[in-house]
Coordinates of C-alpha atoms and ligand atoms in Angstrom, one line a residue:
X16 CA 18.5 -16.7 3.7
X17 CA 20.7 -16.1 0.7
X18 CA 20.9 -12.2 0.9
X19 CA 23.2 -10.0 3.1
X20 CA 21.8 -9.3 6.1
X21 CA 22.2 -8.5 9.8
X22 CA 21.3 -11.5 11.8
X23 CA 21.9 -12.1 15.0
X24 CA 22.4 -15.5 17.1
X25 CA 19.8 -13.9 19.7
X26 CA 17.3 -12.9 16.9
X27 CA 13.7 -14.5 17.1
X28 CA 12.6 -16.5 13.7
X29 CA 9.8 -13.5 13.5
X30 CA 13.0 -11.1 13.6
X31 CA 15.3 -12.5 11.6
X32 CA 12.6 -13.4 8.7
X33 CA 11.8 -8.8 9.1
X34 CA 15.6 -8.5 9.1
X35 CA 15.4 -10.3 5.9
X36 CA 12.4 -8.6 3.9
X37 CA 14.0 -5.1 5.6
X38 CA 17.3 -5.8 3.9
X39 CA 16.1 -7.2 0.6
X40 CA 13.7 -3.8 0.2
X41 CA 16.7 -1.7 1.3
X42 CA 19.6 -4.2 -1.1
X43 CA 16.4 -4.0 -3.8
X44 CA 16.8 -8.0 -3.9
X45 CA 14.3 -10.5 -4.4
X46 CA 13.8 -13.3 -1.7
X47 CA 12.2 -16.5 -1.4
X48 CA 8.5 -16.3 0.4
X49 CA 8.8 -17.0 3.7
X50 CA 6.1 -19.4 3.8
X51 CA 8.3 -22.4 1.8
X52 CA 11.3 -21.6 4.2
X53 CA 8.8 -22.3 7.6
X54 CA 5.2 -22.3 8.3
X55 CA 4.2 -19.0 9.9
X56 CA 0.8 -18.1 10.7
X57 CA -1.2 -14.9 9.8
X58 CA -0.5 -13.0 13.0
X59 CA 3.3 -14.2 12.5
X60 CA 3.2 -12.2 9.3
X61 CA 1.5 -9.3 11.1
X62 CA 4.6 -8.9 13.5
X63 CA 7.2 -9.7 10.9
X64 CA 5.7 -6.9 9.1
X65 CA 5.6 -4.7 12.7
X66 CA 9.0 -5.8 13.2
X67 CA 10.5 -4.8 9.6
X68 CA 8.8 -1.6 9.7
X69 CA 9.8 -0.8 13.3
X70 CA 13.9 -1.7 12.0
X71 CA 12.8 1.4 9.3
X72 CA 11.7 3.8 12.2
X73 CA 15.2 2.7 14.3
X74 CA 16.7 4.4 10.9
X75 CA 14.8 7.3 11.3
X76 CA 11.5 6.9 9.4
X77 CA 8.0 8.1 10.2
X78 CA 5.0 6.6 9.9
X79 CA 2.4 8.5 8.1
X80 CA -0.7 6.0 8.0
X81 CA -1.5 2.6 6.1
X82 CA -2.7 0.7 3.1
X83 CA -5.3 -1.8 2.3
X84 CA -4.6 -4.5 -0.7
X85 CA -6.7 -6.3 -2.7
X86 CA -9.6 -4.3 -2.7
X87 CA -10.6 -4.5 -6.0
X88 CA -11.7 -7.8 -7.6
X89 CA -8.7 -6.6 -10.7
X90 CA -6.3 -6.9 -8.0
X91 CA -7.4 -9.8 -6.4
X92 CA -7.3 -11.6 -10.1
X93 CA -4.3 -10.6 -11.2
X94 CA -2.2 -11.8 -8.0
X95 CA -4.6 -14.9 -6.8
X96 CA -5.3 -13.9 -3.3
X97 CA -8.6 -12.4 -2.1
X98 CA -8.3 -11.5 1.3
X99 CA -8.1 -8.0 2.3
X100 CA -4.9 -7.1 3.6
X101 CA -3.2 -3.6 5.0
X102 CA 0.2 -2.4 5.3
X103 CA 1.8 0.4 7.3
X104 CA 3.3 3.5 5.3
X105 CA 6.5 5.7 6.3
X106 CA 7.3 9.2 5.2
X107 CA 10.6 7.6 3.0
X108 CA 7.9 6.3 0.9
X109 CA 6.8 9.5 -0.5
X110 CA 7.0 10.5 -3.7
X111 CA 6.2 13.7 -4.9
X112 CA 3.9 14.6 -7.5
X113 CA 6.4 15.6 -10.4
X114 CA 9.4 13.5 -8.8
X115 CA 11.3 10.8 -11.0
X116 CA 12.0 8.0 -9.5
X117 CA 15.2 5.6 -9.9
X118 CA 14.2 2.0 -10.9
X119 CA 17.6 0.5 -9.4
X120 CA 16.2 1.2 -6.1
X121 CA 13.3 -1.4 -6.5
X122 CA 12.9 -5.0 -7.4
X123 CA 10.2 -5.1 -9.9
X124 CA 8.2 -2.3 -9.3
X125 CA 4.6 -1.6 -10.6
X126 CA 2.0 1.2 -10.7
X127 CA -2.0 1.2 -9.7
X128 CA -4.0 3.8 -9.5
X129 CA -6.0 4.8 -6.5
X130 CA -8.0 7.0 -4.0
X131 CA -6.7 8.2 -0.9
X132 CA -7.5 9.6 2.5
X133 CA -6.1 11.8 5.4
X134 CA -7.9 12.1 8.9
X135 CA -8.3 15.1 10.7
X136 CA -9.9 12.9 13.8
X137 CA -9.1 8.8 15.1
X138 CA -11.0 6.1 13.4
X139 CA -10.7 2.9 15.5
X140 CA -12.5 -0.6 15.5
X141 CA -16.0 -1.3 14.1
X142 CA -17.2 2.5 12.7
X143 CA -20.1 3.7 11.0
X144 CA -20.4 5.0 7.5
X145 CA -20.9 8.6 9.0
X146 CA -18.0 8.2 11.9
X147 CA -15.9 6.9 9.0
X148 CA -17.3 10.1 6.5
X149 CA -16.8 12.4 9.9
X150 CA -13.0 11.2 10.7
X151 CA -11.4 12.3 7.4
X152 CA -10.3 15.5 6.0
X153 CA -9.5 15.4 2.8
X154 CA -9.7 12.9 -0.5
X155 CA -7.3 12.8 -3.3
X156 CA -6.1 10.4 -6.4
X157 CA -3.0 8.8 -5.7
X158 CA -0.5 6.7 -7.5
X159 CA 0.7 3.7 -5.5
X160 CA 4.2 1.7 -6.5
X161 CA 4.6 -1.6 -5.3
X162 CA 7.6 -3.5 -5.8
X163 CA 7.1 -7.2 -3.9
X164 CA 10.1 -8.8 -2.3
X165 CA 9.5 -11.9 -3.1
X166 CA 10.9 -13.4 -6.2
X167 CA 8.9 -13.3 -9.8
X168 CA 5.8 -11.0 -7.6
X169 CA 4.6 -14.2 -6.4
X170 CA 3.2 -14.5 -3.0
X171 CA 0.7 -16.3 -1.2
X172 CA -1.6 -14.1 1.5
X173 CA 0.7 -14.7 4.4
X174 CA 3.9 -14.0 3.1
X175 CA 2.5 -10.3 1.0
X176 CA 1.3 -9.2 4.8
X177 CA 5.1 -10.2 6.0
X178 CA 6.3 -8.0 3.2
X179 CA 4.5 -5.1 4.4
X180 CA 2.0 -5.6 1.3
X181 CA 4.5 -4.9 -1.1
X182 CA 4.5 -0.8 0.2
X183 CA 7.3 0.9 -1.2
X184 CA 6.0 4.4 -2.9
X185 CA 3.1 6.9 -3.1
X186 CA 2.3 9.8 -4.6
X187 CA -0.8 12.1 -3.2
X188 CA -2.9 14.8 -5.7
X189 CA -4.5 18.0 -4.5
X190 CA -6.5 17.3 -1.6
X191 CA -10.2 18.3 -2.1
X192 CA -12.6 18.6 1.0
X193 CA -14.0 15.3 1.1
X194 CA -17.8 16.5 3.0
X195 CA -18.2 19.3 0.1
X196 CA -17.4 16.5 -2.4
X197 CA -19.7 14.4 -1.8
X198 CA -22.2 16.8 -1.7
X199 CA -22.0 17.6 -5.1
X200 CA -20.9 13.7 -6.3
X201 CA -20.6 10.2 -5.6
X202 CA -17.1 9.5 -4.3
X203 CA -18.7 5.6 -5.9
X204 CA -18.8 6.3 -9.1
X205 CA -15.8 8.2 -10.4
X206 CA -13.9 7.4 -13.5
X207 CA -9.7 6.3 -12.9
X208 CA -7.6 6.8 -15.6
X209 CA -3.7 5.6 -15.2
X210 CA -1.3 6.8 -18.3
X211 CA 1.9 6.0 -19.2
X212 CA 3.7 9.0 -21.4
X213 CA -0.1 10.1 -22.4
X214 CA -1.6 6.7 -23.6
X215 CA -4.0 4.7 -21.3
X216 CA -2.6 2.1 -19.4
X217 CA -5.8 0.8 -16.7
X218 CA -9.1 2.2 -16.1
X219 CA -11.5 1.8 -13.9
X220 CA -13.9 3.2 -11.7
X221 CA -13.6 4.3 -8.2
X222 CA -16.3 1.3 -6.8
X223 CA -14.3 -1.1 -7.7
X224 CA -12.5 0.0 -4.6
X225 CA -15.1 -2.3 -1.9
X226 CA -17.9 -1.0 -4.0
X227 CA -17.3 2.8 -2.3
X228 CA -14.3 3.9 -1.5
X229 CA -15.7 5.1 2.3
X230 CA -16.1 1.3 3.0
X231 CA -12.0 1.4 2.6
X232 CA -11.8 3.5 5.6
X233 CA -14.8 1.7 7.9
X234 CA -12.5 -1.8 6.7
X235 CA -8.8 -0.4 7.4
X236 CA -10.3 1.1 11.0
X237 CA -11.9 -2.9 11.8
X238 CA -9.0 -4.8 10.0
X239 CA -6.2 -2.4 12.4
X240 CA -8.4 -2.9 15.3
X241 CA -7.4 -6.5 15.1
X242 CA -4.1 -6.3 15.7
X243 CA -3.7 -3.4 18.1
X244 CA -3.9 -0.2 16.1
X245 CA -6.0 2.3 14.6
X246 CA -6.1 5.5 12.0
X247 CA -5.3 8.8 13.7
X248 CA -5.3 12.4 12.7
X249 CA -2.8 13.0 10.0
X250 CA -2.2 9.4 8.8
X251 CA -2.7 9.0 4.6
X252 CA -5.1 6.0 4.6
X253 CA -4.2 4.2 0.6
X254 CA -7.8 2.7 -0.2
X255 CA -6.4 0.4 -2.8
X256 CA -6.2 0.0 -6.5
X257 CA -9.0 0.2 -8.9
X258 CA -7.2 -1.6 -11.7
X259 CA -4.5 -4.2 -11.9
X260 CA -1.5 -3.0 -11.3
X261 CA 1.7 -2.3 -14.8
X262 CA 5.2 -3.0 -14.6
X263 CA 7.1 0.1 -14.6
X264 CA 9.3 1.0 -17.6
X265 CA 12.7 3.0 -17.5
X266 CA 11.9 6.7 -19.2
X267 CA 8.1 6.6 -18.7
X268 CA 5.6 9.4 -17.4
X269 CA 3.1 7.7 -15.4
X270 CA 0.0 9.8 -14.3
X271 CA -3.5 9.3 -12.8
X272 CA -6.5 11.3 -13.3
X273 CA -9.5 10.6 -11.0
X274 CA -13.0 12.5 -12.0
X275 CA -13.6 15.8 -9.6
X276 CA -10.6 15.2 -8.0
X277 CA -7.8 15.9 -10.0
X278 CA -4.0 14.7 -11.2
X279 CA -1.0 13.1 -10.1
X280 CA 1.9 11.7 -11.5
X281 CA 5.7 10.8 -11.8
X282 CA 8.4 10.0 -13.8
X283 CA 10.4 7.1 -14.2
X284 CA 14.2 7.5 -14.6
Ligands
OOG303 C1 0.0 -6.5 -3.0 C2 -0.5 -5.1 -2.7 C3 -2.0 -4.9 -3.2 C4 -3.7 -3.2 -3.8 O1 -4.0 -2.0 -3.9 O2 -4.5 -4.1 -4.0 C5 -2.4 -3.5 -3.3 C6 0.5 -6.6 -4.4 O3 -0.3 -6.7 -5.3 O4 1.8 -6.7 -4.5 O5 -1.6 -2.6 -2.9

């Protein structure tokens, strides 16, 4: 554990190895995965990931809902893991559409482009597609930055769920009535656009998010269920990226355009 840290003689391994990953995102320092300093388990990296974020809400932040990773088989390529995976958001995470962002506050932050979701009712354990349809309010394009802790964005499955699924930014679009919207389109078959300063950086489409973006939401509610928690009214549910994900670049405009739903975007400082 080469970076500055507060660790304590008393401090479980779990603890100290959140302590670490909460003070590398905070320092904006790479670390080495956890996994070649001592064999942890999946659930391990599950409460490391509790326990980091729980050292953020002790600070004063809020959660406001979760993420899924590796949704997409682009994703899933470009970093070599293929399970699905889900990570807890806070309100310092936010980033305003229009904002700039400071790239000295991250490691080696990148950009994907995605759909997301907020609830107006709770969505826990094995739903259907209507409960899942039912539970949520409003869908929207989002932008999502992720900036691993871990050094050269390499990680194996265990150690990205420790890192809290290398969370660190997102930006939400206008929020369109997601029950009228699908009764005039396919929430499946939407084109994704991400630019950088006006020129196309990734495309996709939106069912390259679990083939429907819906199943994103029946998935987070069964994969939370597993350890304990569950998607209530008001949390931001990130579906996961449609394309792989782009280094970010000092100066640039990033932006996303999803079909029927609309824009967001951000600068980079
Ligand atoms: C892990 C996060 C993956 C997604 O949408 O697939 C993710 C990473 O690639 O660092 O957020």
């Amino acid at each position: 554990m080469n970076i500055q840290t507060q660790i304590n003689q008393g401090m479980t391994m779990l603890e100290q190895f959140a302590a670490v990953l909460d003070g590398a995102a905070k320092q904006a320092c790479a670390v080495r995965q956890l996994s070649q300093q001592s064999p942890i388990t999946l659930d391990d990296a599950y409460e490391i990931q509790r326990l980091s974020i729980e050292q953020r809400c002790a600070r004063g932040e809020r959660l406001t809902g979760f993420k899924l990773g590796f949704t997409s088989k682009a994703k899933q390529e470009q970093m070599g893991v293929s399970d699905l995976i889900w990570g807890r958001l806070t309100d310092a995470m936010v980033i305003h559409s229009g904002d700039e962002i400071d790239l000295s506050h991250y490691v080696h932050p990148r950009v994907e482009p995605e759909v997301a979701f907020i609830l107006d009712k709770p969505l826990a354990g094995d739903v259907s597609r209507e409960q899942a349809i039912a539970a949520v309010a409003w869908v929207m394009p989002a932008l999502e930055v992720i900036d691993s802790r871990y050094r050269d964005f390499k990680f194996s499955h265990i150690d990205v769920v420790a890192d809290n699924c290398s969370s660190t930014g997102y930006v939400l679009g206008p929020k369109t009535d997601l029950l009228s919207f699908m009764a005039e389109r396919d929430l499946a078959d939407l084109s994704m656009v991400m630019t950088a300063d006006g020129e196309p950086v990734a495309q996709g489409r939106s069912s390259a998010i679990l083939e429907d973006p819906i199943n994103a939401l029946i998935e987070a509610a069964r994969c939370l269920g597993e350890y304990g928690e569950s998607l209530k009214p008001g949390d931001v549910l990130l579906a996961g990226a449609a394309t792989a994900a782009v280094a970010l670049q000092p100066g640039q405009r990033i932006a996303t355009k999803v079909q029927g739903l609309g824009v967001c975007g951000f600068s980079v400082k």
